[in-house]
Short mmCIF file of C-alpha atoms in Angstrom, two decimals:
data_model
loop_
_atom_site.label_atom_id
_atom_site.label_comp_id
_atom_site.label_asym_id
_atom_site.label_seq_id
_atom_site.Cartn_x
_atom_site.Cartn_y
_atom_site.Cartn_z
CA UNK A 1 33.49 -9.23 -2.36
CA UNK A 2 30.47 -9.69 -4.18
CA UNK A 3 29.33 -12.95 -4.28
CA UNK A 4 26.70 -13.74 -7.53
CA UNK A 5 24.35 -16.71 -7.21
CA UNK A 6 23.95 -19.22 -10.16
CA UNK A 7 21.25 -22.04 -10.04
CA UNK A 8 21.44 -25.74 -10.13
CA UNK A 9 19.73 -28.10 -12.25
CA UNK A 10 18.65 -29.02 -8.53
CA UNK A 11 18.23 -25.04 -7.16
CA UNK A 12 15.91 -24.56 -9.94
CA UNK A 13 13.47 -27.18 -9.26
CA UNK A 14 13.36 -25.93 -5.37
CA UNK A 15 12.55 -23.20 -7.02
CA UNK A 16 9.35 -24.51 -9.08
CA UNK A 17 8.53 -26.52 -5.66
CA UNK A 18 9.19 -23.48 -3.35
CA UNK A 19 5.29 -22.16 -3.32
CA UNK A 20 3.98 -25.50 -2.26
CA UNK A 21 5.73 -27.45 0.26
CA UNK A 22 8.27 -27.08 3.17
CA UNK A 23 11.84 -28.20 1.89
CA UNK A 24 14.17 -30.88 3.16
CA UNK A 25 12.72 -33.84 4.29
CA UNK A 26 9.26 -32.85 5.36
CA UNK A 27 7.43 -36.20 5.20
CA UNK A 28 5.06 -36.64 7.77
CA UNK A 29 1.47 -37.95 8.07
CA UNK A 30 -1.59 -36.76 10.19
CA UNK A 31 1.15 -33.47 11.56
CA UNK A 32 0.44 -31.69 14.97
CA UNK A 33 -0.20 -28.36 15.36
CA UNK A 34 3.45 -26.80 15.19
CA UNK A 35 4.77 -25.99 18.10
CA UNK A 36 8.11 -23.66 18.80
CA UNK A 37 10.61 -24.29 21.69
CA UNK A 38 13.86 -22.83 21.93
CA UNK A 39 13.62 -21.78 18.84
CA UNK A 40 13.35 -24.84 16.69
CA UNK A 41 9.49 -25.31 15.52
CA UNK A 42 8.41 -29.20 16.07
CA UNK A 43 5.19 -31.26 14.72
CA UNK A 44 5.00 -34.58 15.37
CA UNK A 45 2.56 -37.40 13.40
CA UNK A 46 1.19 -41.01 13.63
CA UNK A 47 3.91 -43.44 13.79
CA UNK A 48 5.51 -41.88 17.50
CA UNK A 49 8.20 -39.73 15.13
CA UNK A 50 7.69 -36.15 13.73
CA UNK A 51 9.65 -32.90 11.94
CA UNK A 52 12.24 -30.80 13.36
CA UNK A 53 12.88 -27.36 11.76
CA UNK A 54 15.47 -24.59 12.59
CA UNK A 55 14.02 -21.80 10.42
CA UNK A 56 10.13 -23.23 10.01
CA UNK A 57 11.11 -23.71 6.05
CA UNK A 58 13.96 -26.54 5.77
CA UNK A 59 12.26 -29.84 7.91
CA UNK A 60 14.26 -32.76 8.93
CA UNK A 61 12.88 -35.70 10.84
CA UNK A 62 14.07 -36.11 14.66
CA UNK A 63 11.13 -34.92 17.06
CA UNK A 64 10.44 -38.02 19.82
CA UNK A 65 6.98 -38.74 20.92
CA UNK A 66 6.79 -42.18 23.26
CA UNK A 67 3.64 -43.79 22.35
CA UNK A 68 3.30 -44.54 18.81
CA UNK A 69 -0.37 -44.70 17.93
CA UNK A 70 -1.99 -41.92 15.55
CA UNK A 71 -3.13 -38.79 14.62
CA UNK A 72 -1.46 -36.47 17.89
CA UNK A 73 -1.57 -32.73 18.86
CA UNK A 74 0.17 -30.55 20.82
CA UNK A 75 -0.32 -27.51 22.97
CA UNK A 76 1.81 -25.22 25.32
CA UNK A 77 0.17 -24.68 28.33
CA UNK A 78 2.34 -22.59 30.66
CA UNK A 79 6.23 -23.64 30.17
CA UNK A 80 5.15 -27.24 29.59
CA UNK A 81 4.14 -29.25 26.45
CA UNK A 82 0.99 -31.44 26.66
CA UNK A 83 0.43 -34.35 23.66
CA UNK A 84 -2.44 -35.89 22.85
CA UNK A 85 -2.37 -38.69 20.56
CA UNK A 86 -4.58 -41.94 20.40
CA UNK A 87 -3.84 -45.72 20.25
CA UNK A 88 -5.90 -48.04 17.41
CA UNK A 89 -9.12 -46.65 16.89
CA UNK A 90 -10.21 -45.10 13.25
CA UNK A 91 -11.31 -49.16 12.28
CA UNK A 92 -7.60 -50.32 12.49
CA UNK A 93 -6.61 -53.41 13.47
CA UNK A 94 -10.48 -54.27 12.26
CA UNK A 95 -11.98 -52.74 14.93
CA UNK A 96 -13.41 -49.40 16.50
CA UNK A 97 -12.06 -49.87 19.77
CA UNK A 98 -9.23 -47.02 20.88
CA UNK A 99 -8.58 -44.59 23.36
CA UNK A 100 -6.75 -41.38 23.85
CA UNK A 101 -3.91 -40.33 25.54
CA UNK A 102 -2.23 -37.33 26.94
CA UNK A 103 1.14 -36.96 28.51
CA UNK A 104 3.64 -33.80 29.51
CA UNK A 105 6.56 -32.98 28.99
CA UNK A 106 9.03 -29.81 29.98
CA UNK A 107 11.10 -29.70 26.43
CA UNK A 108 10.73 -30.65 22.97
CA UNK A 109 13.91 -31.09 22.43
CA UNK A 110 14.94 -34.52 22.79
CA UNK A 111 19.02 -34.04 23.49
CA UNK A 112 17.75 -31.26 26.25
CA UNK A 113 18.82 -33.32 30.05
CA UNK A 114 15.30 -31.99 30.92
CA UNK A 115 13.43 -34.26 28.08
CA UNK A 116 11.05 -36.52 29.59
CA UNK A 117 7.29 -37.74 29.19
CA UNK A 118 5.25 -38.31 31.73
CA UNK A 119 3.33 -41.32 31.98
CA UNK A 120 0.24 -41.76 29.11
CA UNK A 121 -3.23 -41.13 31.05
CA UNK A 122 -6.31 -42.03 28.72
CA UNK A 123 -8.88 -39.16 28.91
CA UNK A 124 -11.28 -40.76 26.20
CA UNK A 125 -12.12 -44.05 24.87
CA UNK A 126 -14.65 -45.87 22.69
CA UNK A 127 -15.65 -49.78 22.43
CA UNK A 128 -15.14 -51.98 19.16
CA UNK A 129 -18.98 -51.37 18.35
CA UNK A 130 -19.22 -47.97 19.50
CA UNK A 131 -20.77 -45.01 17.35
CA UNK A 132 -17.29 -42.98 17.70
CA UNK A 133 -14.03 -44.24 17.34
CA UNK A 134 -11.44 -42.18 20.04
CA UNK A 135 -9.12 -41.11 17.31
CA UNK A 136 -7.77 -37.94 15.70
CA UNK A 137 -7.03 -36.00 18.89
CA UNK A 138 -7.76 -31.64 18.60
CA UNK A 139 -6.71 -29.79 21.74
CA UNK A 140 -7.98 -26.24 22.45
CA UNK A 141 -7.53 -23.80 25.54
CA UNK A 142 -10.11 -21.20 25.62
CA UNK A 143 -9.91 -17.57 25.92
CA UNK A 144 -11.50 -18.55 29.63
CA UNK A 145 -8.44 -20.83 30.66
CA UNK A 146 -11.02 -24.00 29.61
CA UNK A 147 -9.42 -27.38 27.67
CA UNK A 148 -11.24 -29.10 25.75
CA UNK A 149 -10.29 -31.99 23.07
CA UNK A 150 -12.28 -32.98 20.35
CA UNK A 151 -11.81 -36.38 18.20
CA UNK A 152 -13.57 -39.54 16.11
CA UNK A 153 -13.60 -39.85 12.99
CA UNK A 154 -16.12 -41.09 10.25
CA UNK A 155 -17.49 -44.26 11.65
CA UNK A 156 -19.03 -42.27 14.21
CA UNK A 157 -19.90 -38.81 15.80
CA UNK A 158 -17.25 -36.70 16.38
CA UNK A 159 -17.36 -35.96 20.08
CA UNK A 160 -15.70 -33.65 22.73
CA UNK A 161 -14.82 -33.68 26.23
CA UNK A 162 -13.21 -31.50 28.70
CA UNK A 163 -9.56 -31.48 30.08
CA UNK A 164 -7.84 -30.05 33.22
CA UNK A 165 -5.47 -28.11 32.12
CA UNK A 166 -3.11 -28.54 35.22
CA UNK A 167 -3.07 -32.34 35.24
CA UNK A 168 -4.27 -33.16 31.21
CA UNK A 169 -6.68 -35.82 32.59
CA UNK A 170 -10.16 -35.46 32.01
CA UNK A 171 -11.75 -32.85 34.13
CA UNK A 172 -14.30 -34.51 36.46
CA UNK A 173 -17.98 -34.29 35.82
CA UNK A 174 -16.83 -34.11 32.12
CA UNK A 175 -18.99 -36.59 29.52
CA UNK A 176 -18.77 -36.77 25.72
CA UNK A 177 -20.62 -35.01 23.53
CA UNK A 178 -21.64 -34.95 20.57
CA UNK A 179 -20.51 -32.36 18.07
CA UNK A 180 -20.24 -33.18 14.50
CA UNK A 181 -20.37 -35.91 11.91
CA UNK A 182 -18.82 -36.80 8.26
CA UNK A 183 -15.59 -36.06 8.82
CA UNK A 184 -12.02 -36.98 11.01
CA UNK A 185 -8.86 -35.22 12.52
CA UNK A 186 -10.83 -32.37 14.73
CA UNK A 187 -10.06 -29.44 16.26
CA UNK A 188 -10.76 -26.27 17.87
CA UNK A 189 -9.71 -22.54 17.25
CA UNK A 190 -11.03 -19.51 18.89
CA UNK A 191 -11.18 -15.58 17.31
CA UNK A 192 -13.37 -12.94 18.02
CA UNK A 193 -16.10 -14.52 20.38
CA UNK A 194 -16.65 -17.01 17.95
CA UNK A 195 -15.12 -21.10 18.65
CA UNK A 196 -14.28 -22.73 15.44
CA UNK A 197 -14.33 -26.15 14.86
CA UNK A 198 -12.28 -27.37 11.93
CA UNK A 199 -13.05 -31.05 10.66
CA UNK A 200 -11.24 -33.03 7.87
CA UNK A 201 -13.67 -34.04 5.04
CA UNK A 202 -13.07 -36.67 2.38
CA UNK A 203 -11.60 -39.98 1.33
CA UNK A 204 -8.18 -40.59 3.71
CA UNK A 205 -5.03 -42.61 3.29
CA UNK A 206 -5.43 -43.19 -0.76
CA UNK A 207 -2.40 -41.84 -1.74
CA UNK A 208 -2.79 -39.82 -5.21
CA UNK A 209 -6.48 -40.56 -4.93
CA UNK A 210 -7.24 -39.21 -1.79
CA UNK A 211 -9.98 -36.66 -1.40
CA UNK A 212 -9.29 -35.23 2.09
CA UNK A 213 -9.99 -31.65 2.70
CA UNK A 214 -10.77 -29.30 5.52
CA UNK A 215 -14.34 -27.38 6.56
CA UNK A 216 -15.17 -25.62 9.10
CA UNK A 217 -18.34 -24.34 11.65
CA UNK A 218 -18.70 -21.96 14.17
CA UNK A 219 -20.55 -21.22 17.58
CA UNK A 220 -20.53 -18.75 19.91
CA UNK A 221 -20.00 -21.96 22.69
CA UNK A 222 -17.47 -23.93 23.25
CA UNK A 223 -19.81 -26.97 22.90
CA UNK A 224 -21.92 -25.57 19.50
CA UNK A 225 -23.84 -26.28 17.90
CA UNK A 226 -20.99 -25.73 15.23
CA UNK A 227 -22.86 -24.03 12.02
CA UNK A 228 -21.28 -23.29 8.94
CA UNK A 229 -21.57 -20.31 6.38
CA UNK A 230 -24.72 -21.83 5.13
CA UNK A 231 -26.83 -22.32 8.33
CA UNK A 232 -25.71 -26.10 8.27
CA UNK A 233 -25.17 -27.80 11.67
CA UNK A 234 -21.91 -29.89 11.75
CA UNK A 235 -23.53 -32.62 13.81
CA UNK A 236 -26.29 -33.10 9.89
CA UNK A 237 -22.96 -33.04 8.19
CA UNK A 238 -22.44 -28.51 7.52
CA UNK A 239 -18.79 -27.50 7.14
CA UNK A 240 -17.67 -24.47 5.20
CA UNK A 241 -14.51 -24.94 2.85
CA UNK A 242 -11.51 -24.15 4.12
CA UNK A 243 -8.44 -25.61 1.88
CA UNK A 244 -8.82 -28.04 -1.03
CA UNK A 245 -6.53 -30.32 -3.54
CA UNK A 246 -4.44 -27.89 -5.41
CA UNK A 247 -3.27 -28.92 -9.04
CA UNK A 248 -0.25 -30.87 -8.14
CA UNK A 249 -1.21 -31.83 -4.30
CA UNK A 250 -4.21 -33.55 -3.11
CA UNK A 251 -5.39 -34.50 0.18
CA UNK A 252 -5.18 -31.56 2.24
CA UNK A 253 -5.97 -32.93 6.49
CA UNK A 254 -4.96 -32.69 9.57
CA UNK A 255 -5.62 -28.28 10.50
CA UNK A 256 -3.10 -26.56 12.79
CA UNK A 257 -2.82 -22.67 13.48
CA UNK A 258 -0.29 -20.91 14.36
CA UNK A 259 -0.36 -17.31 15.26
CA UNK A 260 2.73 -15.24 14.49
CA UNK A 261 1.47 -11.68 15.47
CA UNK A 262 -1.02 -9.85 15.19
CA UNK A 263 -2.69 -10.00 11.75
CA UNK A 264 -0.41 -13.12 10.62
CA UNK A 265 -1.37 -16.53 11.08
CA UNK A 266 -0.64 -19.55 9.16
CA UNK A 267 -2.52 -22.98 8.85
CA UNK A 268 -0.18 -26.12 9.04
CA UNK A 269 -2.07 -29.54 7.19
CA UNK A 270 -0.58 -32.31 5.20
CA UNK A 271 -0.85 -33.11 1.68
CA UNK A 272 -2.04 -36.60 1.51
CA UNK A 273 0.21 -36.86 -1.85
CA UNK A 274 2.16 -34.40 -3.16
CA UNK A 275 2.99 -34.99 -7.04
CA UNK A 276 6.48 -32.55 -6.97
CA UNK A 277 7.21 -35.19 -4.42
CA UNK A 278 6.94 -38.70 -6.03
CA UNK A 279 3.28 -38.76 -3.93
CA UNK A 280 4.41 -38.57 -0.70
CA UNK A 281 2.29 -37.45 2.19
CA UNK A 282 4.35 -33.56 3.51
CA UNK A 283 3.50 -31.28 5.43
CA UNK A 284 2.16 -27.93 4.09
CA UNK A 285 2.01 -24.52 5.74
CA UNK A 286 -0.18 -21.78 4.16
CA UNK A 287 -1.46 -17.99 5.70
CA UNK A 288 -4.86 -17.68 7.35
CA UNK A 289 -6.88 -15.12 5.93
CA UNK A 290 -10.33 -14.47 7.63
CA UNK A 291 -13.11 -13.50 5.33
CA UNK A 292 -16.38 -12.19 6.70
CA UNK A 293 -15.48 -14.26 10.03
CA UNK A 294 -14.62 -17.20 8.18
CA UNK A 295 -11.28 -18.65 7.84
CA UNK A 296 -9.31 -19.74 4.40
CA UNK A 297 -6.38 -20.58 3.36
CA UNK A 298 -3.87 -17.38 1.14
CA UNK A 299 -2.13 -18.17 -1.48
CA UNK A 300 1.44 -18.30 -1.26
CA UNK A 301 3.48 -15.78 -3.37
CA UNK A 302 4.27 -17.24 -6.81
CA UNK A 303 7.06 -16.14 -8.19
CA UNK A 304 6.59 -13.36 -11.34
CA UNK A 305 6.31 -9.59 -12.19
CA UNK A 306 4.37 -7.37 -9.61
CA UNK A 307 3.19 -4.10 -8.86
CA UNK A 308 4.33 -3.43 -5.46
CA UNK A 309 1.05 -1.42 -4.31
CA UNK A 310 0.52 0.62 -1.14
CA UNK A 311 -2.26 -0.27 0.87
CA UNK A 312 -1.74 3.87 2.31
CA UNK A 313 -2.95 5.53 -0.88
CA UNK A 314 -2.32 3.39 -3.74
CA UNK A 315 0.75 4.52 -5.24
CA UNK A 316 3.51 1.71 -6.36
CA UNK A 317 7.11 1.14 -5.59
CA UNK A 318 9.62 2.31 -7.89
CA UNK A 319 12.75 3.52 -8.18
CA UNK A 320 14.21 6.91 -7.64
CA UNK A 321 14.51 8.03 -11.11
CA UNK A 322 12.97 10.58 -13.26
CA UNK A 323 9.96 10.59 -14.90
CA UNK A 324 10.23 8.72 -18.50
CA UNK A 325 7.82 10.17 -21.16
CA UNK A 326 6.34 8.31 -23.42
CA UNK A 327 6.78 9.32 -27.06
CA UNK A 328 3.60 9.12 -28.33
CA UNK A 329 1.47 11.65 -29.61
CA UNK A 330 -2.01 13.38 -28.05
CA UNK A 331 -4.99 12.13 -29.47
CA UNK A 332 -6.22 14.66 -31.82
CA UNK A 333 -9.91 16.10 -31.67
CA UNK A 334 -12.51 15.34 -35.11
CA UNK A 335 -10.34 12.44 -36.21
CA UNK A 336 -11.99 10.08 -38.68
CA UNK A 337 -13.74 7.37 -36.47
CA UNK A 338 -12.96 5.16 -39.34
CA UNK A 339 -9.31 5.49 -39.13
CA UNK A 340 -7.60 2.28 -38.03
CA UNK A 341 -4.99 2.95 -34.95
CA UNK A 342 -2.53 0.67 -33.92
CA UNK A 343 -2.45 -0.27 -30.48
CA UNK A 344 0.83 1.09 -28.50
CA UNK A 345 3.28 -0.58 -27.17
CA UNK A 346 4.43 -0.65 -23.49
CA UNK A 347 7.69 1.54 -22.65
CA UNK A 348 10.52 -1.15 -22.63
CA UNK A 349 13.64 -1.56 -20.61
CA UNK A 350 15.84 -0.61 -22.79
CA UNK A 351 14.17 2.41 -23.92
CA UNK A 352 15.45 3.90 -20.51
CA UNK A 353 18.00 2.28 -18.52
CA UNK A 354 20.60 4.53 -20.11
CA UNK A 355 19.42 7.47 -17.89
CA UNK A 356 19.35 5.44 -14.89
CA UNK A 357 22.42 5.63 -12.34
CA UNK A 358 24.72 2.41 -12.67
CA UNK A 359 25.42 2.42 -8.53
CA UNK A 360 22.61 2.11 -5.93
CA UNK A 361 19.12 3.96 -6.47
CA UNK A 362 16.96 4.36 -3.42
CA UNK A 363 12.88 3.73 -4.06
CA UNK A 364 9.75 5.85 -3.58
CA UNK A 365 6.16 5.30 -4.18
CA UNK A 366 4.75 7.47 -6.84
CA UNK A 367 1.11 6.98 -9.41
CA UNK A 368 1.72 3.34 -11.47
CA UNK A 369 2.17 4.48 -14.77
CA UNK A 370 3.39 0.96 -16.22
CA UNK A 371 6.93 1.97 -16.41
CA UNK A 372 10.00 -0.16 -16.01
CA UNK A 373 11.01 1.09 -13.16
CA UNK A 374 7.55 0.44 -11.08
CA UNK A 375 7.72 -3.57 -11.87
CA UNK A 376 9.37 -5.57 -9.71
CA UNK A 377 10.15 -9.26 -10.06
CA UNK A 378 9.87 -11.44 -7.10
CA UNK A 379 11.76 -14.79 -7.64
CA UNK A 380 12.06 -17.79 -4.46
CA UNK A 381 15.30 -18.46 -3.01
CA UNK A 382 14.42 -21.55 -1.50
CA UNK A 383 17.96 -22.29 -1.48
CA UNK A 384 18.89 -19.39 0.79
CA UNK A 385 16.53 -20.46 3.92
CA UNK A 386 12.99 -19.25 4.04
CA UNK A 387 10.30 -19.31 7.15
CA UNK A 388 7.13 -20.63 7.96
CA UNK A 389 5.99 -18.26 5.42
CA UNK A 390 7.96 -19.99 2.76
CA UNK A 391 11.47 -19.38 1.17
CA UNK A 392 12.86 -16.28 1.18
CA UNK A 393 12.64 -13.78 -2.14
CA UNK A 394 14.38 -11.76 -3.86
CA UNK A 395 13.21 -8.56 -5.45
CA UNK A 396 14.16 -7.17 -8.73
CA UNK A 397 13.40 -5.13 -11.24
CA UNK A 398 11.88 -6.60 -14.41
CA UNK A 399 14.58 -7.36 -16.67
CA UNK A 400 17.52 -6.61 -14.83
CA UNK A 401 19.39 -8.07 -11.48
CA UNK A 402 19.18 -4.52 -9.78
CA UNK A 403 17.92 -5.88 -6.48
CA UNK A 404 15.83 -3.92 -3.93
CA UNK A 405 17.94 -3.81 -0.12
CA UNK A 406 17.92 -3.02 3.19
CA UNK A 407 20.54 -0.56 4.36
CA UNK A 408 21.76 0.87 7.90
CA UNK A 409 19.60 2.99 9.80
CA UNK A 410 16.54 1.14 8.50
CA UNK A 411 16.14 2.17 5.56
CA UNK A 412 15.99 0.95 1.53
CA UNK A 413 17.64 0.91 -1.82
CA UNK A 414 18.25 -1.24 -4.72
CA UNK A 415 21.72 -2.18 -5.44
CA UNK A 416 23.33 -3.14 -9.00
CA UNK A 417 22.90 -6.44 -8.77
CA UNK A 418 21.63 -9.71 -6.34
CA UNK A 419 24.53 -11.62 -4.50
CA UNK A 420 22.44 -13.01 -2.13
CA UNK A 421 23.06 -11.02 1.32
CA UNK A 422 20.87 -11.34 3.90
CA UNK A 423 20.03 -7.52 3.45
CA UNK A 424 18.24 -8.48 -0.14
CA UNK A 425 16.44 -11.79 1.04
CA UNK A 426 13.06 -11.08 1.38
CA UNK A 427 10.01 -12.78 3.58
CA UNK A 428 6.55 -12.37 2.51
CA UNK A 429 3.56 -12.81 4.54
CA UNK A 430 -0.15 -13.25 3.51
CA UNK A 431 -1.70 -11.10 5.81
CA UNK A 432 -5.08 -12.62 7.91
CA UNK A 433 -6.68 -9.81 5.81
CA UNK A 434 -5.19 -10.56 2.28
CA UNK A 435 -2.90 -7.30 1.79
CA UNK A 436 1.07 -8.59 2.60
CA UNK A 437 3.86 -7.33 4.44
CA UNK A 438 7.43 -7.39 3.16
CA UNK A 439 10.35 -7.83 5.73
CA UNK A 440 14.61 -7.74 4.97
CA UNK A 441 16.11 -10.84 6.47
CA UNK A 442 18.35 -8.86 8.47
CA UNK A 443 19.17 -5.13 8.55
CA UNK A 444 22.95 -4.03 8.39
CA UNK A 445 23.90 -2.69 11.92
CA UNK A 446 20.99 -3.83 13.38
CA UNK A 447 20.64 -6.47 16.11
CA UNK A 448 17.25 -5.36 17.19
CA UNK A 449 14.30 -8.30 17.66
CA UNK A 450 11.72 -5.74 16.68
CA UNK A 451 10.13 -6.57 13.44
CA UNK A 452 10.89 -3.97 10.73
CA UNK A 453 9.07 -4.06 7.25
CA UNK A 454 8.41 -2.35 3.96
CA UNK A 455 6.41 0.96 4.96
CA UNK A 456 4.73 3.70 3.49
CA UNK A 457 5.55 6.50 5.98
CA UNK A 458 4.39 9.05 3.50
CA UNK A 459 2.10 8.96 0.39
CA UNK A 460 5.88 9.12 -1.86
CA UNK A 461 8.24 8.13 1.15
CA UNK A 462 9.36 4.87 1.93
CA UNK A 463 11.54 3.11 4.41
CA UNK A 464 11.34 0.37 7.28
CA UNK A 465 9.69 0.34 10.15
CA UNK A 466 8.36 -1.49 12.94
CA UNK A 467 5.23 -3.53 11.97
CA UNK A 468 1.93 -2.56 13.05
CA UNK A 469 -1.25 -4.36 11.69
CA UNK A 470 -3.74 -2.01 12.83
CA UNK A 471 -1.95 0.47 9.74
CA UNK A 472 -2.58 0.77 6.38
CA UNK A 473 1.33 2.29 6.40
CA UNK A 474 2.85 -1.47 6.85
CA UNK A 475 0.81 -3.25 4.37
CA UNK A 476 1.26 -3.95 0.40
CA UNK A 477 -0.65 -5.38 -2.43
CA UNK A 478 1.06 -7.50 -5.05
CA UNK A 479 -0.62 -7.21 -8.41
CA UNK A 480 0.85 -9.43 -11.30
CA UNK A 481 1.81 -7.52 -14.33
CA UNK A 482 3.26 -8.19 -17.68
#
C-alpha cells in the first residue's frame, strides 16, 4: 500500500534547516576529521567526547576519546586509529604552555571488546612564554608513506613536525618548524603534487560574533613554503579563502576532508554559532570543489525548481511525453516597429497534463524548451535519512507529486505520486568539479554495493549506471528555473 508523506510543524523546519547543518544532535566544537569504522562515521572535539553517526546525516553524541584537552584529529593508518589532541595550550589556563598528544587505538567503537587507547605519548610541546602554543593538532600521511602534524595557534607560529607512522611518536631527528602565522586549528591535505595547508583565520570562541574562517596555501613540499593564490607566503600571514560565515551561520573552523570516490569529496568544519540552532557551535559538512588547483567549499542543493541538465550534450530531463506546442503565432515579416507586443506567457501545467498518462511515465533527455514537463522540483527529506552529502531528496515535477524513481533492472521512471520509498529518495553530490551526480537510495531487486546514478547513456536515453567521474555520461547540472 501506498504510503503518502505529510509534514510536521517540526518536518518542515528540518526542512528549512536541511541545506545547512547535520541533523540530530550534532553539537560539537573544534570536530576531527571524520573518520568511518564499521560503518558508523565518528568525529570527536575538545572536551574528550565527540559525534556518532549511522548514515553521516542524523549525529548523536557517544564517540570516547580518553584525554580531554582540545582541538584533536584523527587518521587511519593501516587497520588502526591514531588521535592527536593537545592538553592546555592556546593561552588557557593564562598561559602558553601545552603539549600534544597521540595515542592508538584498534576500534572506534566504544561497546566493540577490542576498544582500547593506548597510553598518551607527547610528540610536541611549547613553554608558557614560547612563540607557539602546541595546540590545534592537523595530522597528514603523505602520498610517500611520511606523517607529519602541524599545530599553534595565533599567539605564535604555526609549526610542524614529523611523526612515525608505526609508533605515532615523533620521528627522530625531527625539529619544529616553522610554517605559517595568523591563524589556528592546522592541517594538511595532499592532491595532485601539490601539499595544502589549510589554517583557520579569524576571531574564535565568540559565539554569534565570531569571525573564524578557513584559508588555505600550497607547496610543492611537504614543509612549504605554503603560498596562496596571490603569491602570499603563509608564514607573512597569505591564505586563500576557502569557506566563510554564511547568512545564518558564522564561524566556520576546524577543516577536515573526506574523500568519498573519485571526484567527490566533502569538507567537515564547525559553525562557531549556528542561528537555526539557538547559536550553538555544530558541525557542518559541505562538497570540495577544486578550482584552478585551489580548493572551496559547493554549495549544498537548495531546495526549488531545476533544469536537470546533461553534462553529455546539454539536453534536460523530462518526461516521456509528446511534444506540447505552443499556441502562439510566427512573428510576421514588415510589422510596424511601433506596434506594442505583449510579452508571452510561459506554457502552464494545466495547459497539458490532460494528455499526459495518469500511471508511470519513464524520462528522456531531449532540447529544454521551458515546458512543464522538463522542470523538476527537488524538495529535502531530511526526515527520511540523508548522507554526508545532506538529506535525501525527492524529485518532482513542478506542480504536481509525480515523482521521478528507480525501478528493477536499473533503470528510471516517475510514478503518480511520492510515498516516500527508498526507490524515490534521492542523494545529491557536489561534484569536486561543480557538475552533480544523482543516485536512488536503493534500487528494487538490487543488492549490489556498486554505485549506480542518473546517466546519460545516449544524447535522448537515460537510465542508471555505475558511476564513473572521468565521464561526462554520469554527471548533471542543476539550473534554477521559474
Amino acid at each position: 500500500m501506498n504510503r503518502k508523506i505529510y509534514l510536521s510543524a517540526a518536518a518542515l523546519m528540518l526542512v528549512s534547516l536541511a541545506a545547512k547543518a547535520q541533523i540530530g544532535q550534532p553539537y560539537i566544537h573544534d570536530p576531527s576529521t571524520i573518520m568511518e569504522c564499521d560503518g558508523k562515521y565518528y568525529t570527536f572535539g575538545t572536551g574528550g567526547g565527540g559525534l556518532i553517526s549511522e548514515d553521516g546525516w542524523t549525529w548523536k553524541s557517544g564517540a570516547v576519546r580518553p584525554g580531554g584537552g582540545a582541538a584533536p584529529d584523527a587518521i587511519k593508518i593501516g587497520d588502526r586509529y591514531l588521535i592527536a589532541y593537545s592538553a592546555t595550550g592556546g593561552g588557557l589556563g593564562g598561559g602558553h604552555s601545552g603539549k600534544v598528544l597521540t595515542m592508538w587505538n584498534k576500534t572506534l567503537d566504544p561497546n566493540s571488546p577490542d576498544f582500547k587507547y593506548t597510553e598518551p605519548i607527547e610528540v610536541a610541546a611549547s613553554e608558557y612564554d614560547e612563540d607557539c602554543d602546541a595546540i590545534d593538532a592537523g595530522l597528514l600521511m603523505g602520498p610517500d608513506g611520511r606523517l607529519w602534524l602541524t599545530y599553534g595557534t595565533y599567539f605564535g607560529f604555526i609549526r610542524q613536525v614529523e611523526l612515525d607512522p608505526k609508533t605515532g611518536a615523533r620521528k627522530e631527528g625531527s625539529e619544529p618548524i616553522d610554517v605559517a602565522i595568523d591563524c589556528e586549528a592546522t592541517t594538511m591535505m595532499y592532491r595532485d603534487g601539490w601539499y595544502y595547508l589549510l589554517g583557520t583565520h579569524g576571531t574564535c570562541c565568540d559565539g554569534v560574533n565570531s569571525t573564524y574562517n578557513i584559508v588555505v596555501g600550497r607547496s610543492k613540499s611537504p614543509n612549504g613554503p605554503f603560498i596562496d593564490n596571490m603569491g602570499r607566503d603563509m608564514l607573512r600571514g597569505g591564505g586563500k579563502m576557502v569557506v566563510a560565515a554564511e547568512d545564518r551561520a558564522m564561524g566556520a573552523g576546524h577543516f577536515g576532508r573526506w574523500i568519498d570516490s573519485e571526484g567527490v569529496e566533502k569538507m567537515s568544519f564547525h559553525w562557531e554559532a549556528d542561528l537555526d540552532q539557538g547559536g550553538r557551535s555544530v558541525l557542518a559538512i559541505r562538497p570540495i570543489v577544486w578550482k584552478d588547483g585551489w580548493p572551496v567549499a559547493g554549495e549544498m542543493v537548495q531546495a526549488g525548481t531545476y533544469e536537470i541538465e546533461s553534462v553529455r550534450r546539454g539536453y534536460a530531463l523530462e518526461l516521456e511525453v509528446d511534444f506540447p506546442r505552443m499556441n502562439v503565432a510566427r512573428m510576421r515579416r514588415g510589422m510596424n516597429p511601433d506596434e506594442v507586443i505583449p510579452p508571452i506567457a510561459n506554457m502552464k501545467l494545466e495547459e497539458v497534463i490532460g494528455s499526459w498518462p495518469t500511471g508511470n511515465i519513464d524520462v528522456r533527455a531531449n532540447d529544454y524548451m521551458s515546458r512543464p514537463h522538463q522542470k523538476w522540483v527537488l524538495t529535502p527529506c531530511p526526515e527520511l535519512g540523508g548522507t554526508l552529502a545532506g538529506p535525501y531528496f525527492k524529485i518532482t515535477i513542478a506542480g504536481t507529486d509525480r515523482a521521478l524513481a528507480a525501478t528493477e533492472g536499473a533503470d528510471l521512471t516517475t510514478v503518480p505520486a511520492f510515498t516516500g520509498a527508498d526507490e524515490q529518495l534521492w542523494r545529491i553530490d557536489m561534484l569536486t568539479d561543480g557538475t552533480y551526480r544523482i543516485m536512488p537510495k536503493a534500487i528494487p531487486g538490487c543488492s549490489c554495493k556498486e554505485t549506480y546514478v542518473l546517466t546519460s547513456i545516449g544524447d535522448s536515453s537515460v537510465s542508471l549506471c555505475k558511476f564513473d567521474f572521468s565521464s561526462d555520461n554520469c554527471k548533471w547540472n542543476l539550473k534554477a528555473r521559474k
